[in-house]
Coordinates of C-alpha atoms in Angstrom, one line a residue:
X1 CA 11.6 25.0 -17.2
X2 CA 11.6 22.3 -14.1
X3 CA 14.8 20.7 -12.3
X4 CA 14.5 17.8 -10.6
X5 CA 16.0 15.2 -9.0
X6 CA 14.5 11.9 -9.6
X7 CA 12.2 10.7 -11.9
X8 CA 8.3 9.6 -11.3
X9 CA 8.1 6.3 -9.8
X10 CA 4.2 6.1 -9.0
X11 CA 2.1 4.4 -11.6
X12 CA 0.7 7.9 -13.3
X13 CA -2.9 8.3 -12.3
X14 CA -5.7 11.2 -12.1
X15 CA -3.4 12.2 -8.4
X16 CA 0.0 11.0 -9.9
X17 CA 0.7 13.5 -12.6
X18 CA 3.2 12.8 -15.4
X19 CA 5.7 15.1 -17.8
X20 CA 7.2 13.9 -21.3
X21 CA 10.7 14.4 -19.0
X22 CA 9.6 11.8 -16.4
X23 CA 9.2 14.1 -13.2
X24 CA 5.8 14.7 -11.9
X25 CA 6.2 18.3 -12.1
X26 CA 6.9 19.6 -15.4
X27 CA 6.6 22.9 -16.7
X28 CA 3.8 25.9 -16.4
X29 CA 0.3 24.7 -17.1
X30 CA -0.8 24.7 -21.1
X31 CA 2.8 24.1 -22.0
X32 CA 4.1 21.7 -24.3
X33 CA 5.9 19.9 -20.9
X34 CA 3.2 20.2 -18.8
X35 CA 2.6 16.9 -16.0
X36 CA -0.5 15.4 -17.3
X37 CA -2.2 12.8 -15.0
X38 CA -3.0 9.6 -15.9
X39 CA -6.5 7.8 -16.4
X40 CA -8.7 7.0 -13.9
X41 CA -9.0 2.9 -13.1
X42 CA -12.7 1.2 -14.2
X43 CA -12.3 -1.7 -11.6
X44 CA -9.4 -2.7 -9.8
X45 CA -9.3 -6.2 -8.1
X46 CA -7.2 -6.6 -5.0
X47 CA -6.1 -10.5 -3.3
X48 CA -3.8 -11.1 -0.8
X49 CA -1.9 -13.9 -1.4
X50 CA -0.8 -15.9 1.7
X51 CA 0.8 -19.6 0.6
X52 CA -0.1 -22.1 3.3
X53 CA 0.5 -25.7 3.3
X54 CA -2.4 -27.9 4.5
X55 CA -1.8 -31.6 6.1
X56 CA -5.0 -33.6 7.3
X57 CA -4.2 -36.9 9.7
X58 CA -5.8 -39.9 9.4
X59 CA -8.0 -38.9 12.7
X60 CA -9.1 -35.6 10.6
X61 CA -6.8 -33.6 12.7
X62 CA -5.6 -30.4 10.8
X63 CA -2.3 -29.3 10.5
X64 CA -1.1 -26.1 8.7
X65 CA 1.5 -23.6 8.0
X66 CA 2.6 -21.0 6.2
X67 CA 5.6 -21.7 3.3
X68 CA 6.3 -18.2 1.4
X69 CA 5.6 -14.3 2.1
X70 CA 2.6 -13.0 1.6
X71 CA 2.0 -10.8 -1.3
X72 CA -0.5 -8.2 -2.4
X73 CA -2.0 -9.2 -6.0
X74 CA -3.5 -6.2 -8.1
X75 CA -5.6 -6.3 -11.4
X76 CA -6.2 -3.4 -12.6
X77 CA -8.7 -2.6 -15.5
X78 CA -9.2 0.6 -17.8
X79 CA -12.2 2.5 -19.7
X80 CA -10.9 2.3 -23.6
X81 CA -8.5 5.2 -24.2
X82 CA -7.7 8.3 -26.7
X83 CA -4.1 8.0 -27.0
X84 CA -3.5 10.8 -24.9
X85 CA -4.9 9.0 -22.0
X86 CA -3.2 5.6 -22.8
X87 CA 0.4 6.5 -23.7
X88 CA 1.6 8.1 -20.3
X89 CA 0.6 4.8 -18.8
X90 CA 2.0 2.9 -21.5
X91 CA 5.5 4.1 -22.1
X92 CA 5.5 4.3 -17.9
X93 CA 5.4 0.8 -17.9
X94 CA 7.8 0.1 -21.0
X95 CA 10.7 2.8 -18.7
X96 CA 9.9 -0.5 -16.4
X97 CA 11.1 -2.9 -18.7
X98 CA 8.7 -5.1 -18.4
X99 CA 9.3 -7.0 -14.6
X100 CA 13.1 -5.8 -14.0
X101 CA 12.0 -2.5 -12.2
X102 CA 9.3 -2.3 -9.8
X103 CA 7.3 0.7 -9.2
X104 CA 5.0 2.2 -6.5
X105 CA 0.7 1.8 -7.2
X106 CA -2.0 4.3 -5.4
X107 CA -5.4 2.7 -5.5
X108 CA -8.1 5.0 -4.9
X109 CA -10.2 2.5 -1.9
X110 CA -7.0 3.0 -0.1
X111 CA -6.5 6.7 -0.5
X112 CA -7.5 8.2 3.0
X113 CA -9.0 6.3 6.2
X114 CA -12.4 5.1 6.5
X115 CA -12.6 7.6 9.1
X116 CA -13.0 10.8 7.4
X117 CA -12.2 12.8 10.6
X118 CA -8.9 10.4 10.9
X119 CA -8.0 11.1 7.7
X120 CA -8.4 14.9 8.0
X121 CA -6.2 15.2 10.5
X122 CA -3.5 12.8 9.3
X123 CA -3.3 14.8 6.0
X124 CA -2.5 17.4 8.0
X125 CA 0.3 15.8 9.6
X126 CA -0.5 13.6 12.6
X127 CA -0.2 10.1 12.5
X128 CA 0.4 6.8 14.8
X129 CA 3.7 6.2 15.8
X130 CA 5.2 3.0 16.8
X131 CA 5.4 3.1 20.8
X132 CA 7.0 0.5 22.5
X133 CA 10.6 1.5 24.1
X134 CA 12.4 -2.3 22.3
X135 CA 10.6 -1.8 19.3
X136 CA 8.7 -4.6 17.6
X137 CA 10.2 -7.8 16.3
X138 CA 9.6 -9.1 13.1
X139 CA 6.6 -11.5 12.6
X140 CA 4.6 -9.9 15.0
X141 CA 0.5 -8.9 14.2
X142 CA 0.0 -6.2 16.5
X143 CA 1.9 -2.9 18.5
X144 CA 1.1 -0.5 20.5
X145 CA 1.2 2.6 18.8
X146 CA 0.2 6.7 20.0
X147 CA -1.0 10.0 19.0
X148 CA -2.4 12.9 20.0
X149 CA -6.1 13.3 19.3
X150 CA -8.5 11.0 21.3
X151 CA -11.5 10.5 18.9
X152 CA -9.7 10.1 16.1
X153 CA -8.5 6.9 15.2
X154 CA -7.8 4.7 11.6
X155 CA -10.8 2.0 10.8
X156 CA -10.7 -1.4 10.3
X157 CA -10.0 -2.1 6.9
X158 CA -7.3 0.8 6.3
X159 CA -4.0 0.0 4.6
X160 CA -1.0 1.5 5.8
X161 CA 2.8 1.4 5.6
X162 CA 5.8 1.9 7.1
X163 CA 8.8 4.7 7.6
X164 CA 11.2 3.2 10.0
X165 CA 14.6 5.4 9.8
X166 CA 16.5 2.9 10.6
X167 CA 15.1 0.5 7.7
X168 CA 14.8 2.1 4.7
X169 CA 13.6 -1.7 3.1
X170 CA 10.4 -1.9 5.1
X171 CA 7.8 -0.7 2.0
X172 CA 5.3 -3.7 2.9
X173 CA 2.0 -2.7 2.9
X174 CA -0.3 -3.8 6.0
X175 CA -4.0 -4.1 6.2
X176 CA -5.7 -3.1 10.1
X177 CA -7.9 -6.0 11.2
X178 CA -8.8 -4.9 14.6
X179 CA -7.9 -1.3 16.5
X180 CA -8.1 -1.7 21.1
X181 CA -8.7 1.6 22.7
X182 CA -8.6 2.5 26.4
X183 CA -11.9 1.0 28.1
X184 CA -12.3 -1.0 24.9
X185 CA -9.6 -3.8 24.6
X186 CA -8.6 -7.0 25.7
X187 CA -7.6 -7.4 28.9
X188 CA -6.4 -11.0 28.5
X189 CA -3.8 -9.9 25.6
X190 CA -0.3 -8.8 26.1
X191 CA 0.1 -6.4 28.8
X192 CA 3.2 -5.1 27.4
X193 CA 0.8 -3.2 24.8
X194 CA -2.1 -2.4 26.6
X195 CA -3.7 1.0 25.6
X196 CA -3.4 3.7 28.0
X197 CA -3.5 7.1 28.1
X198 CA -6.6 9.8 29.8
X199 CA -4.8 12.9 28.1
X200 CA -2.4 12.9 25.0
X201 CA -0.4 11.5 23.7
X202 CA -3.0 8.4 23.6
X203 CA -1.7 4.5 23.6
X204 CA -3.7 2.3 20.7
X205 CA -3.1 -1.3 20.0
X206 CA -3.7 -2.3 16.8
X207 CA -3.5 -5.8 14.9
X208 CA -3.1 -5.8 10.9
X209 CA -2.0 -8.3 8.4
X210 CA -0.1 -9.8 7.4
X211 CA 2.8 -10.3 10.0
X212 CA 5.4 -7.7 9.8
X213 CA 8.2 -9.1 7.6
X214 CA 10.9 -6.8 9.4
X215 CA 11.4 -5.5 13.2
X216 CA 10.3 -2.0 13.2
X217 CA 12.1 0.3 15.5
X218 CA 10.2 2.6 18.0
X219 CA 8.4 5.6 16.7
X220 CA 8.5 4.4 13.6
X221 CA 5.6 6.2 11.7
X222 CA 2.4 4.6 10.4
X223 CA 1.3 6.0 7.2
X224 CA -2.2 5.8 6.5
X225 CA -2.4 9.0 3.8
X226 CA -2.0 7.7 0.2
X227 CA -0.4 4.4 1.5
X228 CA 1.5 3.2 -1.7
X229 CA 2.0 -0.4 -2.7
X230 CA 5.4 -1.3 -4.3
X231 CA 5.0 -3.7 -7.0
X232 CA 6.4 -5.3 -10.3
X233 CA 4.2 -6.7 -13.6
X234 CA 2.8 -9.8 -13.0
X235 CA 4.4 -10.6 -16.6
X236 CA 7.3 -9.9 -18.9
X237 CA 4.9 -9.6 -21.5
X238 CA 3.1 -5.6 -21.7
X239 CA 0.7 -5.3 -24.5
X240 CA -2.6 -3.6 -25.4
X241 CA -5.4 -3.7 -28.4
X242 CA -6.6 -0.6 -30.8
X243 CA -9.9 -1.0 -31.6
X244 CA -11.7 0.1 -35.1
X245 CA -13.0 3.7 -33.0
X246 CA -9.1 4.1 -32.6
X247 CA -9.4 3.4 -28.4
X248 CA -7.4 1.9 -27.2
X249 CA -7.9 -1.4 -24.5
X250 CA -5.3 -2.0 -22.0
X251 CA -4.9 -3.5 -18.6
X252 CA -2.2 -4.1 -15.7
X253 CA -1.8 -7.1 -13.7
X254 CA 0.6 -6.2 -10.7
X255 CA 2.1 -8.3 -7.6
X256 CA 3.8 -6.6 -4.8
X257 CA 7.8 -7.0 -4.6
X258 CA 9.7 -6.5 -1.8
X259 CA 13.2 -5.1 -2.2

């Protein structure tokens, strides 16, 4: 028998177990209510979506800017499944109802830091805080942020989010485009957020994209373990093929939604 108090809201997966009840617990292993995990993804193909409006003058002169948020687009494709593998998915996605409810995605390139040291030590625990003593407003592309251990670090390319206490809304996900160290930044940038630091805690300035869509208050954490993605169906429409060998052929096209 499991209690619990809310039910699964991750997109079940081969880490995101699921239980005929709903919870990601369920009951003791070989029973009738035990969590199963869903199916592995064959491909998944990730876009970011950034709408930009594009003038050209008469001269040839260039003008641009952006006219909507940016978005994260995922399409996600499956091996064929048995019907034990397809149906936690499936009915998953029907508890949506279709686009009304969005739901949180794991994708497995994202899971842990390029940096395999990094990402040892912040699944134990440590990670990048936010450290600058006004915070950082919204529509910003860097911060400075800190931690504790000097030759560890996130690589470019990492996806991380947000937990600011203050902001419970802030789910976007961000992507790191460049990382400044101490004796390896720009000098010419702003000052404000140089890093610093010869002992711990050690001062980092990082840029990502896109632009933070809210202020984030100081020490506001950066979560690079298991970053997830929050997200609605592309389309009100969910549907799937059974093939002659009884497999079943399904696939999930997902956009990020912000609450």
């Amino acid at each position: 028998m499991a209690i619990f108090n809310s039910f699964q809201n991750i997109l079940p997966d081969p880490n995101n177990k699921i239980s005929r009840s709903g919870d990601s617990g369920g009951t003791a292993a070989g029973s009738e209510g035990e969590a199963k995990a869903g199916p592995g993804f064959t491909s998944v193909k990730f876009s970011a979506k950034q709408p930009v409006m594009m003038n050209r003058t008469n001269s040839g002169r260039v003008i641009t800017r952006t006219v909507a948020a940016h978005s994260w687009n995922i399409d996600i494709s499956y091996n064929n499944l048995t019907r034990e593998e397809f149906e936690p998915v499936f009915s998953f996605l029907m508890a949506q109802n279709g686009r009304l409810n969005p739901f949180l995605v794991e994708l497995p390139q994202y899971l842990a830091s390029r940096n395999s040291s990094f990402a040892t030590t912040t699944a134990a625990g440590t990670l990048l805080t936010v450290n600058e003593s006004g915070g950082v407003p919204a529509g910003r592309t860097y911060l400075k942020a800190s931690w504790n251990a000097a030759a560890l670090y996130p690589a470019v390319g990492d996806i991380f989010t947000i937990t600011d206490s203050s902001n419970s809304n802030h789910t976007k996900a961000y992507m790191l485009t460049r990382l400044e160290m101490t004796g390896d930044f720009n000098n010419s940038f702003d000052s404000n957020t140089n890093p610093s630091g010869v002992s711990a805690p050690f001062n980092v300035r990082i840029h990502f994209s896109p632009s933070l869509v809210y202020a984030t208050s100081n020490t506001s954490t950066l979560d690079f373990v298991e970053p997830r993605i929050r997200v609605i169906q592309a389309s009100d429409v969910t549907e799937y093929s059974l093939g002659v060998n009884g497999l079943y052929k399904f696939g999930l096209k997902v956009e990020e939604a912000a609450p």
